[in-house]
Amino acid sequence: MLGDGFRWWIERVRATLQTVDIARIDHFRGFAACWEIPGGDKTAERGRWVEAPGRELFTAIRKTLGEIPIIAEDLGVITPDVERLRDDFGFPGMRILQFAFSSDTKNIDLPHNYHRNLAVYTGTHDNDTTAGWFNSVAGEGSTRTEEQISSERNFCMEYLNTSGQEIHWDFIREVLASVADMAIVPLQDLLGLGTEARMNLPNSTKGNWTWRFQAGALTDAHRDRLRHMTDIYGRIRRREVESMELDQNTA
């Protein structure tokens, strides 16, 4: 692909951005280095890290398509080379609020540790819903122990100053109120649905991707409450200001 100037990648990104406004690149760390496995092996045990030409790839894409609206999925253990690649191209990284309460106050997923160039989520397609996470019980599809669940729930309630009665709205408020440029809320969280509406359970092969939004589930009350929060935390105004600045720069 490097030999032909990443033509396939460029056309893939071009086609994707005809469908969506912003593209999230999954497993972004693989563009700095990837785990290479011998073709005949049945497991990944004998692999090795191999440098990937991510810098050349994104340079070629940008040269052809210009500035591209990309979110870098940088979850998990991220090495300095991955951070440099992400930051040198200005791609926002990710934070997940559900991950915020499992350690201490230095946890990068806690909102007081956010910075501007981030996309923050209440949870993603790989998480339980917020209500499902908060009300989870050890052994019922959860990988956490009862002690871990209790510790995270108590920290969560203290941090958010909530009883958890409307935990999904507490989470929505927190990501919207943060300094992060982008706040993303899955529809299941907006509706306050539980584990039955979970989208995907990683490392499982059954029951995934079956939830469907039903017409009529969203009400005027949902709309008005979300609109109010979006407005009160300046996200409508922020987008309007950015548009004004873009118009002025263009002029």
Short mmCIF file of C-alpha atoms in Angstrom, two decimals:
data_model
loop_
_atom_site.label_atom_id
_atom_site.label_comp_id
_atom_site.label_asym_id
_atom_site.label_seq_id
_atom_site.Cartn_x
_atom_site.Cartn_y
_atom_site.Cartn_z
CA MET A 1 0.00 0.00 0.00
CA LEU A 2 2.91 2.32 0.71
CA GLY A 3 4.16 1.58 -2.81
CA ASP A 4 1.09 3.01 -4.54
CA GLY A 5 0.70 5.99 -2.22
CA PHE A 6 -2.02 4.36 -0.09
CA ARG A 7 -4.59 4.67 -2.89
CA TRP A 8 -6.93 2.12 -1.29
CA TRP A 9 -6.86 3.91 2.07
CA ILE A 10 -7.46 7.31 0.50
CA GLU A 11 -10.50 6.07 -1.40
CA ARG A 12 -11.79 4.25 1.69
CA VAL A 13 -11.59 7.42 3.77
CA ARG A 14 -13.14 9.47 0.96
CA ALA A 15 -16.09 7.07 0.74
CA THR A 16 -16.51 6.94 4.51
CA LEU A 17 -16.70 10.72 4.79
CA GLN A 18 -19.48 10.75 2.20
CA THR A 19 -21.52 8.75 4.70
CA VAL A 20 -20.58 10.28 8.07
CA ASP A 21 -19.40 13.66 9.35
CA ILE A 22 -16.65 12.29 11.59
CA ALA A 23 -14.86 8.94 11.35
CA ARG A 24 -13.49 7.10 14.38
CA ILE A 25 -10.40 5.02 13.63
CA ASP A 26 -10.60 1.90 15.76
CA HIS A 27 -7.40 0.48 17.31
CA PHE A 28 -5.45 3.60 16.41
CA ARG A 29 -2.32 2.22 18.05
CA GLY A 30 -1.98 -0.18 15.12
CA PHE A 31 -0.97 2.74 12.90
CA ALA A 32 2.18 3.25 14.98
CA ALA A 33 3.02 -0.43 15.43
CA CYS A 34 1.10 -3.65 14.90
CA TRP A 35 1.38 -7.19 16.21
CA GLU A 36 2.67 -9.39 13.38
CA ILE A 37 1.89 -13.11 13.63
CA PRO A 38 3.35 -15.94 11.51
CA GLY A 39 0.75 -16.95 8.93
CA GLY A 40 0.64 -20.60 9.91
CA ASP A 41 0.16 -20.02 13.66
CA LYS A 42 -3.22 -20.72 15.25
CA THR A 43 -2.62 -18.31 18.15
CA ALA A 44 -1.03 -14.87 18.50
CA GLU A 45 1.55 -15.99 21.05
CA ARG A 46 4.58 -15.91 18.74
CA GLY A 47 3.93 -12.47 17.32
CA ARG A 48 6.13 -9.40 17.47
CA TRP A 49 5.65 -5.65 17.29
CA VAL A 50 6.38 -4.24 13.84
CA GLU A 51 6.54 -0.53 13.05
CA ALA A 52 3.68 0.64 10.82
CA PRO A 53 3.85 3.54 8.30
CA GLY A 54 1.04 5.49 9.96
CA ARG A 55 2.74 8.84 9.56
CA GLU A 56 3.19 8.29 5.82
CA LEU A 57 -0.42 7.10 5.54
CA PHE A 58 -2.03 10.11 7.23
CA THR A 59 0.28 12.49 5.36
CA ALA A 60 -0.89 10.97 2.05
CA ILE A 61 -4.54 11.16 3.07
CA ARG A 62 -4.23 14.76 4.19
CA LYS A 63 -2.34 15.72 1.00
CA THR A 64 -5.18 14.34 -1.14
CA LEU A 65 -8.28 15.06 0.98
CA GLY A 66 -7.14 17.98 3.15
CA GLU A 67 -7.84 18.17 6.87
CA ILE A 68 -9.87 15.11 7.81
CA PRO A 69 -12.34 14.83 10.72
CA ILE A 70 -10.98 11.79 12.54
CA ILE A 71 -11.25 10.59 16.14
CA ALA A 72 -8.40 8.34 17.27
CA GLU A 73 -9.52 5.40 19.40
CA ASP A 74 -6.61 5.43 21.83
CA LEU A 75 -8.05 3.32 24.64
CA GLY A 76 -6.04 0.82 26.64
CA VAL A 77 -2.27 0.80 27.07
CA ILE A 78 -0.96 3.52 24.77
CA THR A 79 2.76 4.05 24.16
CA PRO A 80 4.51 7.39 23.49
CA ASP A 81 4.86 6.68 19.76
CA VAL A 82 1.08 6.34 19.46
CA GLU A 83 0.55 9.59 21.35
CA ARG A 84 3.02 11.40 19.10
CA LEU A 85 1.29 10.13 15.95
CA ARG A 86 -2.13 11.19 17.29
CA ASP A 87 -0.96 14.61 18.47
CA ASP A 88 1.21 15.44 15.45
CA PHE A 89 -1.88 15.15 13.23
CA GLY A 90 -4.14 16.87 15.77
CA PHE A 91 -6.55 13.95 16.07
CA PRO A 92 -8.70 14.01 19.23
CA GLY A 93 -8.35 11.01 21.50
CA MET A 94 -11.10 9.36 23.54
CA ARG A 95 -12.24 9.22 27.16
CA ILE A 96 -14.98 6.95 28.54
CA LEU A 97 -16.83 8.11 31.67
CA GLN A 98 -17.67 4.55 32.68
CA PHE A 99 -13.92 3.88 33.01
CA ALA A 100 -13.43 6.82 35.37
CA PHE A 101 -14.22 5.28 38.74
CA SER A 102 -12.03 2.19 38.90
CA SER A 103 -8.91 3.77 40.41
CA ASP A 104 -8.09 7.16 41.94
CA THR A 105 -8.34 10.88 41.21
CA LYS A 106 -5.52 10.67 38.64
CA ASN A 107 -7.63 8.47 36.36
CA ILE A 108 -7.52 10.13 32.92
CA ASP A 109 -11.20 9.29 32.34
CA LEU A 110 -12.31 11.52 35.22
CA PRO A 111 -13.66 14.80 33.82
CA HIS A 112 -11.35 17.03 35.89
CA ASN A 113 -8.45 15.47 33.94
CA TYR A 114 -9.89 16.15 30.47
CA HIS A 115 -8.48 18.61 27.96
CA ARG A 116 -10.07 20.25 24.92
CA ASN A 117 -8.97 17.97 22.09
CA LEU A 118 -11.00 14.95 23.16
CA ALA A 119 -14.15 13.06 22.27
CA VAL A 120 -15.73 11.95 25.55
CA TYR A 121 -18.38 9.25 25.79
CA THR A 122 -20.72 8.13 28.54
CA GLY A 123 -19.97 4.67 27.10
CA THR A 124 -19.37 3.07 23.72
CA HIS A 125 -20.84 0.14 21.80
CA ASP A 126 -18.48 -2.15 23.72
CA ASN A 127 -19.71 -0.97 27.13
CA ASP A 128 -22.82 -1.88 29.04
CA THR A 129 -25.35 0.93 29.05
CA THR A 130 -24.82 3.49 31.80
CA ALA A 131 -27.86 2.27 33.74
CA GLY A 132 -26.78 -1.34 33.21
CA TRP A 133 -23.25 -0.58 34.40
CA PHE A 134 -24.45 1.27 37.50
CA ASN A 135 -26.91 -1.46 38.50
CA SER A 136 -24.74 -4.43 37.55
CA VAL A 137 -24.33 -7.46 39.80
CA ALA A 138 -21.24 -9.67 39.95
CA GLY A 139 -21.57 -12.81 37.86
CA GLU A 140 -24.43 -11.56 35.70
CA GLY A 141 -22.48 -10.75 32.56
CA SER A 142 -20.08 -8.54 34.51
CA THR A 143 -16.36 -9.23 34.73
CA ARG A 144 -16.11 -7.20 37.96
CA THR A 145 -16.31 -8.59 41.49
CA GLU A 146 -18.98 -7.44 43.92
CA GLU A 147 -16.31 -5.49 45.79
CA GLN A 148 -15.18 -3.72 42.61
CA ILE A 149 -18.75 -2.92 41.63
CA SER A 150 -19.49 -1.47 45.06
CA SER A 151 -16.28 0.58 45.14
CA GLU A 152 -16.86 2.06 41.66
CA ARG A 153 -20.52 2.79 42.36
CA ASN A 154 -19.73 4.58 45.62
CA PHE A 155 -16.94 6.65 44.02
CA CYS A 156 -19.25 7.46 41.12
CA MET A 157 -22.04 8.69 43.42
CA GLU A 158 -19.63 10.78 45.47
CA TYR A 159 -17.91 12.28 42.43
CA LEU A 160 -21.17 13.14 40.65
CA ASN A 161 -22.97 14.07 43.87
CA THR A 162 -25.88 11.83 43.00
CA SER A 163 -28.05 9.09 44.43
CA GLY A 164 -27.95 7.35 41.05
CA GLN A 165 -31.71 7.54 40.56
CA GLU A 166 -31.17 9.05 37.10
CA ILE A 167 -27.59 7.97 36.57
CA HIS A 168 -27.86 8.18 32.78
CA TRP A 169 -28.73 11.89 32.98
CA ASP A 170 -25.94 12.41 35.53
CA PHE A 171 -23.50 10.94 33.00
CA ILE A 172 -24.93 12.97 30.14
CA ARG A 173 -24.65 16.16 32.17
CA GLU A 174 -21.06 15.38 33.12
CA VAL A 175 -19.79 14.84 29.56
CA LEU A 176 -21.68 17.85 28.22
CA ALA A 177 -20.32 20.05 31.03
CA SER A 178 -16.72 18.96 30.43
CA VAL A 179 -14.08 20.97 28.57
CA ALA A 180 -13.82 18.31 25.84
CA ASP A 181 -14.63 19.57 22.36
CA MET A 182 -16.89 16.59 21.62
CA ALA A 183 -19.36 14.79 23.86
CA ILE A 184 -21.01 11.61 22.56
CA VAL A 185 -24.02 9.88 24.14
CA PRO A 186 -25.32 6.52 22.88
CA LEU A 187 -29.06 6.48 22.27
CA GLN A 188 -29.49 3.75 24.90
CA ASP A 189 -28.15 6.14 27.54
CA LEU A 190 -30.38 8.98 26.41
CA LEU A 191 -33.33 6.59 26.84
CA GLY A 192 -32.05 5.32 30.21
CA LEU A 193 -32.12 1.67 29.12
CA GLY A 194 -30.50 -1.18 31.04
CA THR A 195 -28.30 -4.12 30.13
CA GLU A 196 -31.01 -5.58 27.91
CA ALA A 197 -30.14 -2.82 25.41
CA ARG A 198 -26.39 -3.43 25.44
CA MET A 199 -24.95 -3.36 21.93
CA ASN A 200 -21.91 -5.62 22.17
CA LEU A 201 -20.06 -7.78 24.70
CA PRO A 202 -16.41 -8.08 23.60
CA ASN A 203 -14.98 -11.62 23.32
CA SER A 204 -18.45 -13.14 22.95
CA THR A 205 -20.12 -14.63 19.90
CA LYS A 206 -23.83 -14.63 20.76
CA GLY A 207 -26.50 -12.03 21.36
CA ASN A 208 -24.56 -9.05 20.02
CA TRP A 209 -25.83 -6.24 17.79
CA THR A 210 -29.47 -7.20 18.31
CA TRP A 211 -30.81 -4.05 19.99
CA ARG A 212 -32.96 -1.86 17.77
CA PHE A 213 -34.35 1.59 18.35
CA GLN A 214 -38.13 1.59 18.29
CA ALA A 215 -40.07 4.43 16.67
CA GLY A 216 -41.75 6.52 19.34
CA ALA A 217 -39.20 5.75 22.08
CA LEU A 218 -37.83 9.29 21.92
CA THR A 219 -40.28 11.77 23.41
CA ASP A 220 -40.61 15.53 23.55
CA ALA A 221 -39.36 15.29 27.15
CA HIS A 222 -36.12 13.65 25.99
CA ARG A 223 -35.69 16.30 23.31
CA ASP A 224 -36.35 19.24 25.61
CA ARG A 225 -34.09 17.98 28.40
CA LEU A 226 -31.20 17.25 26.07
CA ARG A 227 -31.68 20.58 24.31
CA HIS A 228 -31.59 22.39 27.65
CA MET A 229 -28.38 20.66 28.75
CA THR A 230 -26.76 21.23 25.37
CA ASP A 231 -27.57 24.91 25.65
CA ILE A 232 -26.73 25.48 29.32
CA TYR A 233 -23.23 24.05 28.91
CA GLY A 234 -22.51 26.19 25.87
CA ARG A 235 -22.25 23.44 23.28
CA ILE A 236 -24.72 25.10 20.94
CA ARG A 237 -22.96 28.44 21.34
CA ARG A 238 -19.53 26.86 20.99
CA ARG A 239 -20.50 25.36 17.63
CA GLU A 240 -21.97 28.69 16.52
CA VAL A 241 -18.78 30.55 17.51
CA GLU A 242 -16.63 28.01 15.66
CA SER A 243 -18.78 28.48 12.57
CA MET A 244 -18.44 32.25 12.83
CA GLU A 245 -14.66 31.96 13.17
CA LEU A 246 -14.55 29.65 10.14
CA ASP A 247 -16.59 32.16 8.09
CA GLN A 248 -14.27 35.01 9.13
CA ASN A 249 -11.16 33.00 8.26
CA THR A 250 -12.65 32.08 4.90
CA ALA A 251 -13.53 35.70 4.20
#
